[in-house]
Amino acid sequence: MRKLVAGNWKMNGLTADGVALARDLAARAKATPPACEVLLCPPAPLLAPLANAIAGSGIVLGGQDCHTEAKGAHTGDIGAPMLKDAGCAYVIVGHSERRHDHKETDALVRAKASAAVAAGLCAIVCIGETAAERSGGRTEAVVVRQLQASLPLRLGPAQLVVAYEPVWAIGTGRTPTPPEVAAVHARIRAALRDLVAEPAGIRILYGGSVKPANARELMTVADVDGALIGGASLVADEFWAIAQACG
Ligand code: PGA
């Protein structure tokens, strides 16, 4: 399956810098089309300018969150059809920062993923254990519980990507070892058999402190089908090196 490398810009980037970064990446993609699929998830105000900046490059666009409803009286929120309309193919749902900052539950994440799919988007559903859960030996139980409760049932590979992001690895420079990543991804793949339409075809991304220096090691782990990148996605050289490591 074709790997997916997704840049999650989080709440970073004003128009000039964001467009310059996207143009830089688009030029690289046109010059040397990457083996993996490359996705940028900028802050919502940058979606329209980025759609223009990456046109014709093969790079695709995604949102960082969506509401459970398509439209209506929800001040400050974004409906999945609006993301689709802005040129998105994907949307991240259930990122640990949203689960933490906005108290998002598995049930809410599931409703958001359903709304995304209903709008014709592919939902990137994030799961992952905290440091306390890992040290307590509960990692696999936690991610399986999150999967079971966060995924709408019976989605297929065009509708769903799973991102495994240990909370303690996000933005910390710490990562699980390749065998630890392999164990969790194998457990996720096994759990998907009861939950989705084509478990072997669903891409399972690893996220959390992926950098050029560790990308090749992490991306060659069994059942790792790409990466969700935060900090390193804001630097063209770093993000591109990771995309190339995926090829
Ligand atoms: P990081 O973030 O690469 O900065 O650790 C990953 C993420 O939160 O998706």
CSV table of C-alpha atoms and ligand atoms in Angstrom, one decimal:
chain,number,residue,atom,x,y,z
A,1,MET,CA,0.0,0.0,0.0
A,2,ARG,CA,1.2,3.6,-0.6
A,3,LYS,CA,2.4,5.2,2.6
A,4,LEU,CA,1.0,8.5,3.8
A,5,VAL,CA,3.1,11.3,5.2
A,6,ALA,CA,0.9,13.9,6.9
A,7,GLY,CA,2.1,17.3,8.2
A,8,ASN,CA,0.0,18.6,11.1
A,9,TRP,CA,0.9,22.2,11.3
A,10,LYS,CA,-1.3,22.6,14.4
A,11,MET,CA,-1.8,26.3,15.4
A,12,ASN,CA,1.2,27.5,13.5
A,13,GLY,CA,1.6,29.6,10.4
A,14,LEU,CA,0.5,33.0,8.9
A,15,THR,CA,-0.3,33.3,5.3
A,16,ALA,CA,3.1,34.4,4.0
A,17,ASP,CA,5.1,31.7,5.7
A,18,GLY,CA,2.5,29.0,5.2
A,19,VAL,CA,2.2,29.7,1.5
A,20,ALA,CA,6.0,29.9,1.1
A,21,LEU,CA,6.4,26.5,2.8
A,22,ALA,CA,3.7,24.9,0.7
A,23,ARG,CA,5.2,26.3,-2.5
A,24,ASP,CA,8.6,25.0,-1.5
A,25,LEU,CA,7.2,21.5,-0.9
A,26,ALA,CA,5.1,21.7,-4.1
A,27,ALA,CA,8.2,22.5,-6.2
A,28,ARG,CA,10.0,19.5,-4.7
A,29,ALA,CA,7.1,17.2,-5.4
A,30,LYS,CA,6.9,18.4,-9.0
A,31,ALA,CA,10.6,17.9,-9.5
A,32,THR,CA,10.7,14.5,-7.8
A,33,PRO,CA,7.3,13.0,-7.2
A,34,PRO,CA,7.5,11.2,-3.9
A,35,ALA,CA,6.7,7.5,-3.5
A,36,CYS,CA,4.4,8.2,-0.6
A,37,GLU,CA,1.3,10.3,-0.5
A,38,VAL,CA,2.0,13.7,1.0
A,39,LEU,CA,-0.7,15.6,3.0
A,40,LEU,CA,-0.6,19.0,4.6
A,41,CYS,CA,-3.0,19.9,7.4
A,42,PRO,CA,-2.6,23.6,8.0
A,43,PRO,CA,-4.7,25.9,10.2
A,44,ALA,CA,-8.2,26.5,8.6
A,45,PRO,CA,-7.5,30.1,7.5
A,46,LEU,CA,-4.6,28.8,5.4
A,47,LEU,CA,-6.6,26.1,3.5
A,48,ALA,CA,-7.6,28.3,0.6
A,49,PRO,CA,-4.2,29.9,0.0
A,50,LEU,CA,-2.5,26.5,0.3
A,51,ALA,CA,-5.0,24.8,-2.1
A,52,ASN,CA,-3.7,27.3,-4.6
A,53,ALA,CA,0.0,26.9,-3.7
A,54,ILE,CA,0.0,23.1,-4.0
A,55,ALA,CA,-2.2,22.9,-7.2
A,56,GLY,CA,-0.8,20.4,-9.7
A,57,SER,CA,1.9,19.1,-7.3
A,58,GLY,CA,0.1,15.9,-6.1
A,59,ILE,CA,0.3,17.1,-2.5
A,60,VAL,CA,-3.1,16.9,-0.9
A,61,LEU,CA,-4.8,19.0,1.8
A,62,GLY,CA,-6.5,18.1,5.1
A,63,GLY,CA,-8.2,19.8,8.1
A,64,GLN,CA,-7.2,19.4,11.7
A,65,ASP,CA,-10.7,18.8,13.1
A,66,CYS,CA,-14.3,19.0,12.2
A,67,HIS,CA,-17.7,19.3,13.9
A,68,THR,CA,-20.1,16.4,14.2
A,69,GLU,CA,-22.8,18.4,12.3
A,70,ALA,CA,-22.5,19.5,8.7
A,71,LYS,CA,-23.6,23.1,9.4
A,72,GLY,CA,-25.6,25.2,11.9
A,73,ALA,CA,-25.4,27.3,15.0
A,74,HIS,CA,-21.9,26.2,16.3
A,75,THR,CA,-19.8,29.4,16.6
A,76,GLY,CA,-16.2,28.8,15.9
A,77,ASP,CA,-16.5,25.3,14.5
A,78,ILE,CA,-16.0,23.9,11.0
A,79,GLY,CA,-18.2,21.5,9.3
A,80,ALA,CA,-16.7,18.6,7.3
A,81,PRO,CA,-18.4,19.8,4.1
A,82,MET,CA,-16.6,23.1,4.5
A,83,LEU,CA,-13.3,21.3,4.6
A,84,LYS,CA,-14.2,19.4,1.5
A,85,ASP,CA,-15.3,22.6,-0.2
A,86,ALA,CA,-12.0,24.2,0.6
A,87,GLY,CA,-10.2,21.4,-1.2
A,88,CYS,CA,-9.5,18.9,1.6
A,89,ALA,CA,-9.3,15.2,1.1
A,90,TYR,CA,-8.6,14.3,4.7
A,91,VAL,CA,-9.4,15.5,8.2
A,92,ILE,CA,-7.6,14.6,11.5
A,93,VAL,CA,-10.0,13.8,14.3
A,94,GLY,CA,-9.3,12.9,17.9
A,95,HIS,CA,-5.8,14.3,18.1
A,96,SER,CA,-4.6,14.0,21.7
A,97,GLU,CA,-4.3,17.8,21.9
A,98,ARG,CA,-8.1,18.0,21.1
A,99,ARG,CA,-8.9,15.1,23.4
A,100,HIS,CA,-7.0,17.0,26.2
A,101,ASP,CA,-7.6,20.7,25.4
A,102,HIS,CA,-11.3,20.3,24.5
A,103,LYS,CA,-12.1,17.2,26.6
A,104,GLU,CA,-13.1,15.2,23.4
A,105,THR,CA,-14.3,11.7,24.2
A,106,ASP,CA,-14.1,8.6,22.1
A,107,ALA,CA,-17.8,8.9,21.3
A,108,LEU,CA,-17.3,12.5,20.1
A,109,VAL,CA,-14.4,11.4,17.9
A,110,ARG,CA,-16.5,8.6,16.4
A,111,ALA,CA,-19.2,11.1,15.6
A,112,LYS,CA,-16.7,13.5,14.0
A,113,ALA,CA,-15.2,10.6,11.9
A,114,SER,CA,-18.7,9.7,10.7
A,115,ALA,CA,-19.4,13.3,9.8
A,116,ALA,CA,-16.1,13.5,7.9
A,117,VAL,CA,-16.9,10.3,5.9
A,118,ALA,CA,-20.4,11.5,5.2
A,119,ALA,CA,-18.8,14.7,3.6
A,120,GLY,CA,-16.6,12.5,1.4
A,121,LEU,CA,-13.4,13.0,3.5
A,122,CYS,CA,-11.0,10.4,4.7
A,123,ALA,CA,-10.9,10.5,8.6
A,124,ILE,CA,-7.5,10.2,10.3
A,125,VAL,CA,-8.5,8.9,13.7
A,126,CYS,CA,-5.8,9.4,16.4
A,127,ILE,CA,-5.3,7.2,19.3
A,128,GLY,CA,-2.4,6.7,21.8
A,129,GLU,CA,-1.5,6.1,25.4
A,130,THR,CA,-0.3,8.5,28.1
A,131,ALA,CA,3.1,8.0,29.8
A,132,ALA,CA,1.3,6.7,32.9
A,133,GLU,CA,-0.7,4.2,30.9
A,134,ARG,CA,2.5,2.9,29.2
A,135,SER,CA,4.4,2.6,32.5
A,136,GLY,CA,1.4,0.8,33.9
A,137,GLY,CA,1.5,-1.8,31.1
A,138,ARG,CA,-1.8,-0.7,29.7
A,139,THR,CA,-0.7,0.6,26.3
A,140,GLU,CA,-2.4,-2.1,24.1
A,141,ALA,CA,-5.5,-2.2,26.2
A,142,VAL,CA,-5.8,1.6,25.9
A,143,VAL,CA,-5.4,1.8,22.2
A,144,VAL,CA,-7.8,-1.1,21.5
A,145,ARG,CA,-10.4,0.5,23.7
A,146,GLN,CA,-9.9,3.8,21.9
A,147,LEU,CA,-10.2,2.1,18.5
A,148,GLN,CA,-13.3,0.3,19.5
A,149,ALA,CA,-15.0,3.4,20.8
A,150,SER,CA,-13.7,6.0,18.3
A,151,LEU,CA,-14.1,4.3,15.0
A,152,PRO,CA,-17.4,4.3,13.1
A,153,LEU,CA,-18.0,0.6,12.1
A,154,ARG,CA,-17.2,-0.9,8.7
A,155,LEU,CA,-15.3,1.9,7.1
A,156,GLY,CA,-12.9,1.1,4.3
A,157,PRO,CA,-9.4,2.2,3.4
A,158,ALA,CA,-10.6,5.2,1.4
A,159,GLN,CA,-12.5,6.5,4.4
A,160,LEU,CA,-10.2,5.8,7.3
A,161,VAL,CA,-6.6,6.1,8.4
A,162,VAL,CA,-5.6,5.3,12.0
A,163,ALA,CA,-2.8,7.3,13.6
A,164,TYR,CA,-1.0,5.8,16.6
A,165,GLU,CA,0.5,8.7,18.6
A,166,PRO,CA,1.8,8.0,22.1
A,167,VAL,CA,0.9,11.1,24.0
A,168,TRP,CA,4.3,11.1,25.7
A,169,ALA,CA,6.1,11.1,22.4
A,170,ILE,CA,4.3,14.2,20.9
A,171,GLY,CA,6.6,17.2,20.8
A,172,THR,CA,9.0,15.6,23.3
A,173,GLY,CA,11.8,14.2,21.2
A,174,ARG,CA,11.1,10.8,22.7
A,175,THR,CA,9.8,7.8,20.7
A,176,PRO,CA,9.0,4.2,21.4
A,177,THR,CA,11.6,1.8,20.1
A,178,PRO,CA,10.9,0.1,16.8
A,179,PRO,CA,9.9,-3.2,18.5
A,180,GLU,CA,7.5,-1.2,20.8
A,181,VAL,CA,6.0,0.5,17.7
A,182,ALA,CA,5.7,-2.9,15.9
A,183,ALA,CA,3.9,-4.5,18.9
A,184,VAL,CA,1.3,-1.7,19.1
A,185,HIS,CA,0.8,-1.5,15.3
A,186,ALA,CA,0.3,-5.3,15.1
A,187,ARG,CA,-2.2,-5.1,17.9
A,188,ILE,CA,-4.1,-2.3,16.1
A,189,ARG,CA,-4.1,-4.3,12.9
A,190,ALA,CA,-5.5,-7.3,14.7
A,191,ALA,CA,-8.2,-5.1,16.4
A,192,LEU,CA,-9.2,-3.6,13.0
A,193,ARG,CA,-10.3,-7.0,11.9
A,194,ASP,CA,-13.4,-6.7,14.0
A,195,LEU,CA,-14.1,-3.1,13.1
A,196,VAL,CA,-13.5,-2.2,9.5
A,197,ALA,CA,-14.3,-3.5,6.0
A,198,GLU,CA,-10.7,-4.3,4.8
A,199,PRO,CA,-8.4,-4.3,7.7
A,200,ALA,CA,-5.3,-5.2,5.7
A,201,GLY,CA,-5.8,-2.1,3.5
A,202,ILE,CA,-6.2,0.5,6.3
A,203,ARG,CA,-3.1,2.7,6.7
A,204,ILE,CA,-1.8,2.9,10.3
A,205,LEU,CA,0.4,5.9,10.8
A,206,TYR,CA,3.0,6.4,13.5
A,207,GLY,CA,3.2,9.9,15.0
A,208,GLY,CA,5.2,11.5,17.8
A,209,SER,CA,8.6,13.1,17.4
A,210,VAL,CA,9.3,11.7,13.9
A,211,LYS,CA,12.4,13.5,12.6
A,212,PRO,CA,14.7,12.9,9.6
A,213,ALA,CA,17.1,11.1,11.9
A,214,ASN,CA,14.6,8.4,13.0
A,215,ALA,CA,12.2,8.3,10.1
A,216,ARG,CA,13.7,5.5,8.1
A,217,GLU,CA,14.0,3.3,11.2
A,218,LEU,CA,10.3,4.0,12.2
A,219,MET,CA,8.9,3.8,8.7
A,220,THR,CA,10.3,0.3,8.0
A,221,VAL,CA,8.7,-1.2,11.0
A,222,ALA,CA,6.0,-3.8,10.0
A,223,ASP,CA,2.5,-2.3,9.8
A,224,VAL,CA,3.7,1.3,9.8
A,225,ASP,CA,2.1,2.8,6.8
A,226,GLY,CA,3.3,6.3,7.1
A,227,ALA,CA,3.7,9.1,9.6
A,228,LEU,CA,1.9,12.0,11.2
A,229,ILE,CA,4.4,14.8,11.7
A,230,GLY,CA,4.1,17.9,13.9
A,231,GLY,CA,7.1,20.0,14.6
A,232,ALA,CA,9.2,18.7,11.7
A,233,SER,CA,6.4,19.4,9.2
A,234,LEU,CA,7.1,23.1,9.6
A,235,VAL,CA,10.6,22.9,8.1
A,236,ALA,CA,10.6,22.1,4.4
A,237,ASP,CA,14.0,20.2,4.5
A,238,GLU,CA,12.9,18.1,7.5
A,239,PHE,CA,9.4,17.3,6.2
A,240,TRP,CA,10.7,16.4,2.8
A,241,ALA,CA,13.5,14.2,4.2
A,242,ILE,CA,10.9,12.3,6.2
A,243,ALA,CA,8.7,11.9,3.1
A,244,GLN,CA,11.7,10.5,1.2
A,245,ALA,CA,12.5,8.1,4.0
A,246,CYS,CA,9.0,6.7,3.5
A,247,GLY,CA,9.5,6.0,-0.1
B,1,PGA,P1,5.4,16.0,16.8
B,1,PGA,O1,3.8,16.0,16.7
B,1,PGA,O2,5.9,15.4,15.5
B,1,PGA,O3,5.8,17.5,17.0
B,1,PGA,O4,5.8,15.1,17.9
B,1,PGA,C1,3.1,14.9,16.2
B,1,PGA,C2,1.6,15.2,16.2
B,1,PGA,O5,1.1,15.7,17.2
B,1,PGA,O6,0.9,14.9,15.3
